[in-house]
Short mmCIF file of C-alpha atoms in Angstrom, two decimals:
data_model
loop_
_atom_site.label_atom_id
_atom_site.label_comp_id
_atom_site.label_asym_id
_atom_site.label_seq_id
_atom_site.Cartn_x
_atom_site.Cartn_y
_atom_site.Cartn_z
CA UNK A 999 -174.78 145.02 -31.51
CA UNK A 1000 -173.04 141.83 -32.10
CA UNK A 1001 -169.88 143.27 -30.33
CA UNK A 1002 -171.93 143.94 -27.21
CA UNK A 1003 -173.18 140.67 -27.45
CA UNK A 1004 -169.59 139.09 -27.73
CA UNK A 1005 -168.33 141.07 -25.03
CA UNK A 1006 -170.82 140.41 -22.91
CA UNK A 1007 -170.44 136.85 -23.38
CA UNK A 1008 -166.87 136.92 -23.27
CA UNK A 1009 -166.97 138.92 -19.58
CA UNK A 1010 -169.07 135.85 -18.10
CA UNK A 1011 -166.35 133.64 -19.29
CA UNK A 1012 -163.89 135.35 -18.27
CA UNK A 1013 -165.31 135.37 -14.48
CA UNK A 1014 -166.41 131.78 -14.78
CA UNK A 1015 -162.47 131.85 -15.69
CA UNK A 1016 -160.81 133.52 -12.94
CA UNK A 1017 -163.54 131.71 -10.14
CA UNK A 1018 -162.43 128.27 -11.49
CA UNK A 1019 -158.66 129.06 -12.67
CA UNK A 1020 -155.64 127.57 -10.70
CA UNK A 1021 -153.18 129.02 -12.93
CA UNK A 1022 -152.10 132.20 -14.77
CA UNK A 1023 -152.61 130.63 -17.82
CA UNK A 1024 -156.11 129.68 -17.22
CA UNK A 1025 -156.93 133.26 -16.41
CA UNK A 1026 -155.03 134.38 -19.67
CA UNK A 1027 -157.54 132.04 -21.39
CA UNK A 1028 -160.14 133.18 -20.20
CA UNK A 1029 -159.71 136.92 -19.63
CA UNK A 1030 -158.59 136.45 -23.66
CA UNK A 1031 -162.25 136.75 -25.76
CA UNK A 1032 -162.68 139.84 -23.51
CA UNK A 1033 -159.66 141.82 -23.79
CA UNK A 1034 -160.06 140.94 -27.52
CA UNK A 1035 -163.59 142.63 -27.34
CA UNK A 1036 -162.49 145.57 -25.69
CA UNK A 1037 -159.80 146.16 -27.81
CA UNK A 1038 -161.96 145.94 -30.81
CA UNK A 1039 -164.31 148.34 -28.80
CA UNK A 1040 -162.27 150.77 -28.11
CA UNK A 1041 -160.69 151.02 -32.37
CA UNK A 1042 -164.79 151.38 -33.18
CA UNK A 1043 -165.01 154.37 -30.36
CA UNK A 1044 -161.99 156.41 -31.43
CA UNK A 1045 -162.83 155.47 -35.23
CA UNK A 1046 -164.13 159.04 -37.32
CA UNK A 1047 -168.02 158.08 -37.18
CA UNK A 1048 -168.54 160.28 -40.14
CA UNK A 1049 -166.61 158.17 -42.34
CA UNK A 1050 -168.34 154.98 -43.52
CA UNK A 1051 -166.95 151.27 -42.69
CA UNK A 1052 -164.23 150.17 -45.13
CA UNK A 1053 -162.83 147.16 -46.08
CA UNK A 1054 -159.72 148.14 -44.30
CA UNK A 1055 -161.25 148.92 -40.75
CA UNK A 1056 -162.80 145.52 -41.11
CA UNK A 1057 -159.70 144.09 -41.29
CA UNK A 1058 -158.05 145.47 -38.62
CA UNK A 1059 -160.95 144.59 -36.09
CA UNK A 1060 -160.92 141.14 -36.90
CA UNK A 1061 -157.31 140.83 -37.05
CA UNK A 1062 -157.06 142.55 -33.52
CA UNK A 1063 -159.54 140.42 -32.14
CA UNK A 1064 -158.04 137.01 -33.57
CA UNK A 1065 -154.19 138.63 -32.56
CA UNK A 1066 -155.15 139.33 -28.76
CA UNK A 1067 -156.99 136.25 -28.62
CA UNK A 1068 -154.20 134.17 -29.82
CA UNK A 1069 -151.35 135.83 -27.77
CA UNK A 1070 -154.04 134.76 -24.40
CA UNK A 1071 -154.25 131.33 -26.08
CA UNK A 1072 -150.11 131.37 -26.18
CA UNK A 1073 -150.02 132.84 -22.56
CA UNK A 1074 -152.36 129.75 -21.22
CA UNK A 1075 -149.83 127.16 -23.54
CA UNK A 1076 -146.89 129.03 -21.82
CA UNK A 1077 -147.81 128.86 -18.26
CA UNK A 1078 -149.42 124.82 -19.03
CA UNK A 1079 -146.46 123.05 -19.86
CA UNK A 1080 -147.44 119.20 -19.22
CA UNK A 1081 -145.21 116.91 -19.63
CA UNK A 1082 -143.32 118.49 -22.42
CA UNK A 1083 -141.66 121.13 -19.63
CA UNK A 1084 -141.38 124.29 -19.99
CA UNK A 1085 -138.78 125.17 -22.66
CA UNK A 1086 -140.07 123.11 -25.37
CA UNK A 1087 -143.47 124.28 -25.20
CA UNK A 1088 -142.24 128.25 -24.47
CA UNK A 1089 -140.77 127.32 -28.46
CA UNK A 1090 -143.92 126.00 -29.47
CA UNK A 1091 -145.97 128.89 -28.09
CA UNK A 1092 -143.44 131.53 -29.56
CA UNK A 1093 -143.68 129.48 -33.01
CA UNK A 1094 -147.70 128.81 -32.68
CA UNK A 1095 -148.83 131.69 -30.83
CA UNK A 1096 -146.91 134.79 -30.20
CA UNK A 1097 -145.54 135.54 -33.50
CA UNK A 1098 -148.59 134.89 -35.65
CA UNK A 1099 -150.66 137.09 -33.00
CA UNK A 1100 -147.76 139.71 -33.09
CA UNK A 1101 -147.81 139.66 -36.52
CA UNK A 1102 -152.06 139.76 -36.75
CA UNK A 1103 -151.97 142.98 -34.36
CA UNK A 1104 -149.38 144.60 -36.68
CA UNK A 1105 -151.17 144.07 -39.14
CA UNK A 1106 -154.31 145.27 -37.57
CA UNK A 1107 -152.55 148.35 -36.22
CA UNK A 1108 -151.29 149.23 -40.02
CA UNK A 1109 -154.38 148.96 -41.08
CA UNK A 1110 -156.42 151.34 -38.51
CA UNK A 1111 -153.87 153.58 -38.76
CA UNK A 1112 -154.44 153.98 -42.69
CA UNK A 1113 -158.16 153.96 -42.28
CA UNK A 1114 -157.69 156.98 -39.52
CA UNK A 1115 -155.45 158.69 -41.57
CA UNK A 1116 -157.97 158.18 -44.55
CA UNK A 1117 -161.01 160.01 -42.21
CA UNK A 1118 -158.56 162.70 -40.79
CA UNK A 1119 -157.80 164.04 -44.46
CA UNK A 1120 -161.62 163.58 -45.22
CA UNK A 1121 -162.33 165.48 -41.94
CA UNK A 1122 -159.63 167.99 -42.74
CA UNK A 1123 -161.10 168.63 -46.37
CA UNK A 1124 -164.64 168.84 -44.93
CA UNK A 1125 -163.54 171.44 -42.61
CA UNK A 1126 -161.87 173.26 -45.57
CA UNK A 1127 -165.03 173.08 -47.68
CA UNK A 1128 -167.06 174.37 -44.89
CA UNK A 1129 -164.38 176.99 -44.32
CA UNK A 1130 -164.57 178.10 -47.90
CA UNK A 1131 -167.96 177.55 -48.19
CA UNK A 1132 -168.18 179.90 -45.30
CA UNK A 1133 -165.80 182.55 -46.94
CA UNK A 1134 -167.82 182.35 -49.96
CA UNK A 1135 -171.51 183.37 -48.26
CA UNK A 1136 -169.63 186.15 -46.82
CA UNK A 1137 -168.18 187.19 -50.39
CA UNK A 1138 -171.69 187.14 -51.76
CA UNK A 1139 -173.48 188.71 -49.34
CA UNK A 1140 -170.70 191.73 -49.89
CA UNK A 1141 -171.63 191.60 -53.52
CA UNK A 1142 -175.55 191.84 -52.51
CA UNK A 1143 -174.46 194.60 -50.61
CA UNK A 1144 -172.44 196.71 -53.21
CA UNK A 1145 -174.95 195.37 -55.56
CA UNK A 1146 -178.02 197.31 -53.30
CA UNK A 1147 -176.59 200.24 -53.03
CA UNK A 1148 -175.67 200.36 -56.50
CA UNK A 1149 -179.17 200.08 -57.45
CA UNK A 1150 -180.15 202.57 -54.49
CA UNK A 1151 -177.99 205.08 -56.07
CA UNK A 1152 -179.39 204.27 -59.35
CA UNK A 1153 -182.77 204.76 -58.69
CA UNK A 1154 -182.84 208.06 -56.32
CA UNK A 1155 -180.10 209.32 -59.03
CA UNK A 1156 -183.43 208.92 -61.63
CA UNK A 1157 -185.98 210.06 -59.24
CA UNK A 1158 -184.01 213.48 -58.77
CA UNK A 1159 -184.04 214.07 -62.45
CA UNK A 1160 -187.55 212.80 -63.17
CA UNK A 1161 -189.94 215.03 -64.69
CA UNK A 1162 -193.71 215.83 -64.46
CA UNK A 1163 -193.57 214.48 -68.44
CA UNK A 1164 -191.62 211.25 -67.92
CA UNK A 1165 -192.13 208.75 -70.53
CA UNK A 1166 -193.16 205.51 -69.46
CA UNK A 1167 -189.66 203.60 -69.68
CA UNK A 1168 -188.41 206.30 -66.83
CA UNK A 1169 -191.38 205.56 -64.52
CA UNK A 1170 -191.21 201.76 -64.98
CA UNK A 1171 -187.29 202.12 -64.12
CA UNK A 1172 -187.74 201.93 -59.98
CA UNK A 1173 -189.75 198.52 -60.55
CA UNK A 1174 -186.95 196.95 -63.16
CA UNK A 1175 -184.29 197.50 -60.57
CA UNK A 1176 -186.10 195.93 -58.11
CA UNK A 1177 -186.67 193.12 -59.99
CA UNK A 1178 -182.73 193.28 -60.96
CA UNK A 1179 -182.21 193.11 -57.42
CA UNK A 1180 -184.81 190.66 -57.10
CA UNK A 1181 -183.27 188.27 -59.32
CA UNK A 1182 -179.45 188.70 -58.37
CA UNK A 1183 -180.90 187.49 -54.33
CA UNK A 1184 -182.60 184.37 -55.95
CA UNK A 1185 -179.28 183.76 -57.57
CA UNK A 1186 -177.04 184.08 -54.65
CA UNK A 1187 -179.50 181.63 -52.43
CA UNK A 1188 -179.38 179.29 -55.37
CA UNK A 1189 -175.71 179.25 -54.93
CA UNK A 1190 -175.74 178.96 -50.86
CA UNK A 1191 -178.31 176.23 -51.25
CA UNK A 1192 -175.78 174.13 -53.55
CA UNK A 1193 -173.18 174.74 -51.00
CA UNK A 1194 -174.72 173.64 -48.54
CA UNK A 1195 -176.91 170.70 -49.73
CA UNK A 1196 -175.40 167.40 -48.30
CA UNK A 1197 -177.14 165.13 -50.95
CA UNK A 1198 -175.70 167.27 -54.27
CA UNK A 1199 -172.18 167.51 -52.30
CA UNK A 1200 -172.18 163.85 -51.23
CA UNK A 1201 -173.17 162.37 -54.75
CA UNK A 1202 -170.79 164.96 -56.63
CA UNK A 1203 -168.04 163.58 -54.39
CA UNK A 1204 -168.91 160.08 -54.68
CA UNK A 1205 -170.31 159.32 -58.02
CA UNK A 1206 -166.95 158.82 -60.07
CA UNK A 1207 -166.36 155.94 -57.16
CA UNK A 1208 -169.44 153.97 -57.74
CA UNK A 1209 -169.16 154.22 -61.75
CA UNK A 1210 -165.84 152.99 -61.55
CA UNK A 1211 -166.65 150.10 -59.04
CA UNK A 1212 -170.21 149.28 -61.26
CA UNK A 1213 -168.04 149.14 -64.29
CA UNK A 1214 -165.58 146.74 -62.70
CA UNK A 1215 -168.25 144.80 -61.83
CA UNK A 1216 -170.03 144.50 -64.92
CA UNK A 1217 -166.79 143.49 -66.70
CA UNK A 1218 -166.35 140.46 -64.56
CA UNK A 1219 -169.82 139.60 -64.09
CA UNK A 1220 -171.45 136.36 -66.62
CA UNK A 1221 -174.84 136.39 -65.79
CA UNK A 1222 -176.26 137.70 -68.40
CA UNK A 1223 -179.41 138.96 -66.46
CA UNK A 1224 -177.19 140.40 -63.54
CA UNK A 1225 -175.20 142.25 -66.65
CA UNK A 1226 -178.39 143.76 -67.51
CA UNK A 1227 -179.15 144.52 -64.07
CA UNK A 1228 -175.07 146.51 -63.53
CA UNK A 1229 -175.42 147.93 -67.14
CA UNK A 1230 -179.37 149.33 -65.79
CA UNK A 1231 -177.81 150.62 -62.48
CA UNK A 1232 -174.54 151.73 -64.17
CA UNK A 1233 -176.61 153.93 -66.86
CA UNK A 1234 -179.15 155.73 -64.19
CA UNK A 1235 -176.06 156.70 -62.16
CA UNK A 1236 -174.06 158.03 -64.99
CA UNK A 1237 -177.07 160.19 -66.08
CA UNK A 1238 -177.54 161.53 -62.26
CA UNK A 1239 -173.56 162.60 -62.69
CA UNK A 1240 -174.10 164.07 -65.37
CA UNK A 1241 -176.74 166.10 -64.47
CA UNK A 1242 -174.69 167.05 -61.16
CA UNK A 1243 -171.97 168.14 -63.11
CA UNK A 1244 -173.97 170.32 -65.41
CA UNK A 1245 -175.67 171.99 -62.18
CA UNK A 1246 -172.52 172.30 -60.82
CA UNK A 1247 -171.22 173.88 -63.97
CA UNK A 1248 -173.86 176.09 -64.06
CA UNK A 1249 -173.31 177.48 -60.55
CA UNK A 1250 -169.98 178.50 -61.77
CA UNK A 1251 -171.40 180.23 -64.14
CA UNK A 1252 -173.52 182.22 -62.21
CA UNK A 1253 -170.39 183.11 -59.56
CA UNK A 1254 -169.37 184.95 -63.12
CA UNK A 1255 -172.62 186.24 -63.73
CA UNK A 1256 -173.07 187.79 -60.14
CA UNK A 1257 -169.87 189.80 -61.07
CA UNK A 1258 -170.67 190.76 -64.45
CA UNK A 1259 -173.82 192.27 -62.97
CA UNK A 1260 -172.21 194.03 -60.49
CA UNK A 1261 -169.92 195.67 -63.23
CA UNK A 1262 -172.83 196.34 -64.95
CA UNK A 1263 -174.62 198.34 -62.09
CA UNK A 1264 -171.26 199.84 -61.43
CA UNK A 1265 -171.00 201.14 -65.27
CA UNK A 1266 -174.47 202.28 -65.16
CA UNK A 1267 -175.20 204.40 -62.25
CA UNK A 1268 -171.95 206.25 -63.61
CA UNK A 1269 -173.05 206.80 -66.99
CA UNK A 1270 -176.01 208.11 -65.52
CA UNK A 1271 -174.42 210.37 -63.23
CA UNK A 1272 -172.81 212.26 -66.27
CA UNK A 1273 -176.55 212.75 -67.75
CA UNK A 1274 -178.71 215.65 -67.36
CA UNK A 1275 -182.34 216.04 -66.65
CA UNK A 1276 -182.75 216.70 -70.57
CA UNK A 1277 -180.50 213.55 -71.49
CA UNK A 1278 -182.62 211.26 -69.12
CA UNK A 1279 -185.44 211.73 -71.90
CA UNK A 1280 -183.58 210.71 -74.41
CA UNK A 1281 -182.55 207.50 -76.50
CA UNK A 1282 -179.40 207.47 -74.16
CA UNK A 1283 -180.28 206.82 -71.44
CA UNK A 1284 -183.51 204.46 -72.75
CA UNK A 1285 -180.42 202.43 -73.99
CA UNK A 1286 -179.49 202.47 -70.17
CA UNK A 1287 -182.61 201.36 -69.24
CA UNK A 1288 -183.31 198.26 -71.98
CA UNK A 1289 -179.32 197.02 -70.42
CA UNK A 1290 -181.07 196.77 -67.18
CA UNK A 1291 -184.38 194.68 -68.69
CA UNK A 1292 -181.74 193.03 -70.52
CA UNK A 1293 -179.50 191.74 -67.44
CA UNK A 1294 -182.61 191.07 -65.76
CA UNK A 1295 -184.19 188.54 -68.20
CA UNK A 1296 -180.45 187.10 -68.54
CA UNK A 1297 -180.69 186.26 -64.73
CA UNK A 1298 -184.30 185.47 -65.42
CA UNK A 1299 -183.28 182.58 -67.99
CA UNK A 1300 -180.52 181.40 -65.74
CA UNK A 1301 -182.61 180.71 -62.79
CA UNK A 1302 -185.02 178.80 -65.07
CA UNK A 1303 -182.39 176.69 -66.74
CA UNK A 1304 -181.38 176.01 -63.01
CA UNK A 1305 -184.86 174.84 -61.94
CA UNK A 1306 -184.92 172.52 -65.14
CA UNK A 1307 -181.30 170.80 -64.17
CA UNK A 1308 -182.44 170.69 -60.42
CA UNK A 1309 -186.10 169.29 -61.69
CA UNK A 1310 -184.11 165.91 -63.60
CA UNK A 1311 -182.12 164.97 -60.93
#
């Protein structure tokens, strides 16, 4: 806003210039606030607008705008000798005028160029994230699928052996694996979720920055009620990291549990392919049955234990 604002002021000048100007030095003066405003325009536009303003692309847009401004200034000094003539003032404008502005737009040029280098390695690790973020949905969603027709399997593998006599752990079997099921999709969409949630990703990435910066700050701070104010801030922040940190532990965790389960199912439906229709009614394969209530309330307490961490933050 206040860039429009300067330009727009500096374009009126600069045709108030060139209408009234008798000399290429008057028109470098005035054409000078609006070049400088269009150069500082044009860094903003070709800026990454996902990265947030830094310190550093401050700097360069004021030291562009000062630099162009001053090499117009020297341009008008150059082309206005007086009574000085020309040489001695071409020295003073070099001295006064060109060099500090060259130096000013170096500067500002060394500076842009770090902060775009800065947001294309942020941009390029975004993409990566989203790339394996990506990769990993499709990984999962294999595992859902080996892990359905594992279960599948399992149950019409039961069914084909049931008898009219079934005890009540082999009828209730269809329902646990559903639930088994039931609980390994909740997991998985817990994982996508954290993936994909901008807030957890952005303060995960973040956090370490602002403790560092709070703690810097409350080291050289004196007031003693701003102190308690930093050391306030600096302990609500530290306990939101830490809670990120043990969610995001805890989704590692479950990558490893997804796994396990899927070994399990795999070790299962071909322990019960070597049983009979007599062994199904036996201890054996009950055993079989109290792994999969087992796994299930395993999966059960780790989706709880999620929704607790999730619930403090």
């Amino acid at each position: 806003m206040a860039l429009g604002v300067l330009a727009l002021f500096s374009l009126m000048f600069a045709i108030v210039a060139l209408a009234v100007s008798r000399t290429l030095g008057d028109t470098a003066l005035g054409f000078g606030p609006f070049f400088a405003s269009a150069v500082t325009a044009a860094l903003l536009w070709f800026r990454h607008p996902d990265r947030p303003v830094s310190w550093k692309l401050i700097a360069s847009l004021v030291s562009s705008f000062m630099g162009v401004n001053l090499f117009a200034f020297g341009v008008f000094a150059l082309f206005s000798p007086g009574n000085d003539g020309f040489v001695p003032n071409a020295l003073m404008s070099l001295s006064l005028c060109f060099t500090p502005a060259a130096v000013l737009l170096l500067l500002a040029a060394a500076l842009y160029f770090w902060e775009y280098r800065l947001g294309s390695k942020a941009q390029q690790q975004a993409r990566l994230i989203a790339f394996n973020t990506a990769d990993a949905f499709q990984q999962r969603m294999e595992k859902l699928r080996r892990a359905r027709e594992y279960l599948a399997n399992i149950d019409a593998l039961v069914d084909a052996h049931r008898a009219p006599a079934s005890p009540l752990w082999l009828t209730a079997l269809p329902d646990n694996l559903r639930q088994w099921l039931s609980h390994l999709e909740k997991l998985v969409n817990r994982l996508n979720d954290f993936d994909t949630d901008p807030l957890i990703q952005r303060d995960l990435r973040d956090a370490p920055e602002k403790i560092s910066r709070l703690k810097a700050q409350l080291d050289a701070e004196t007031s003693p009620e701003v102190r308690a104010q930093l050391a306030e801030t600096l302990e609500e922040l530290e306990n939101q990291y830490g809670h990120l940190r043990e969610l995001a532990e805890m989704m590692r965790r479950s990558e490893l549990e997804i796994d396990e389960n899927l070994a399990r199912m795999g070790v299962i439906y071909s322990q019960l392919q070597m049983l009979d229709t007599r062994s199904l009614q036996k201890s054996r394969a009950r055993r079989l049955s109290e792994e999969i209530e087992e796994q299930t309330h395993r999966l059960d307490d780790l989706l709880a234990a999620m929704d607790e961490v999730i619930s403090s933050l």
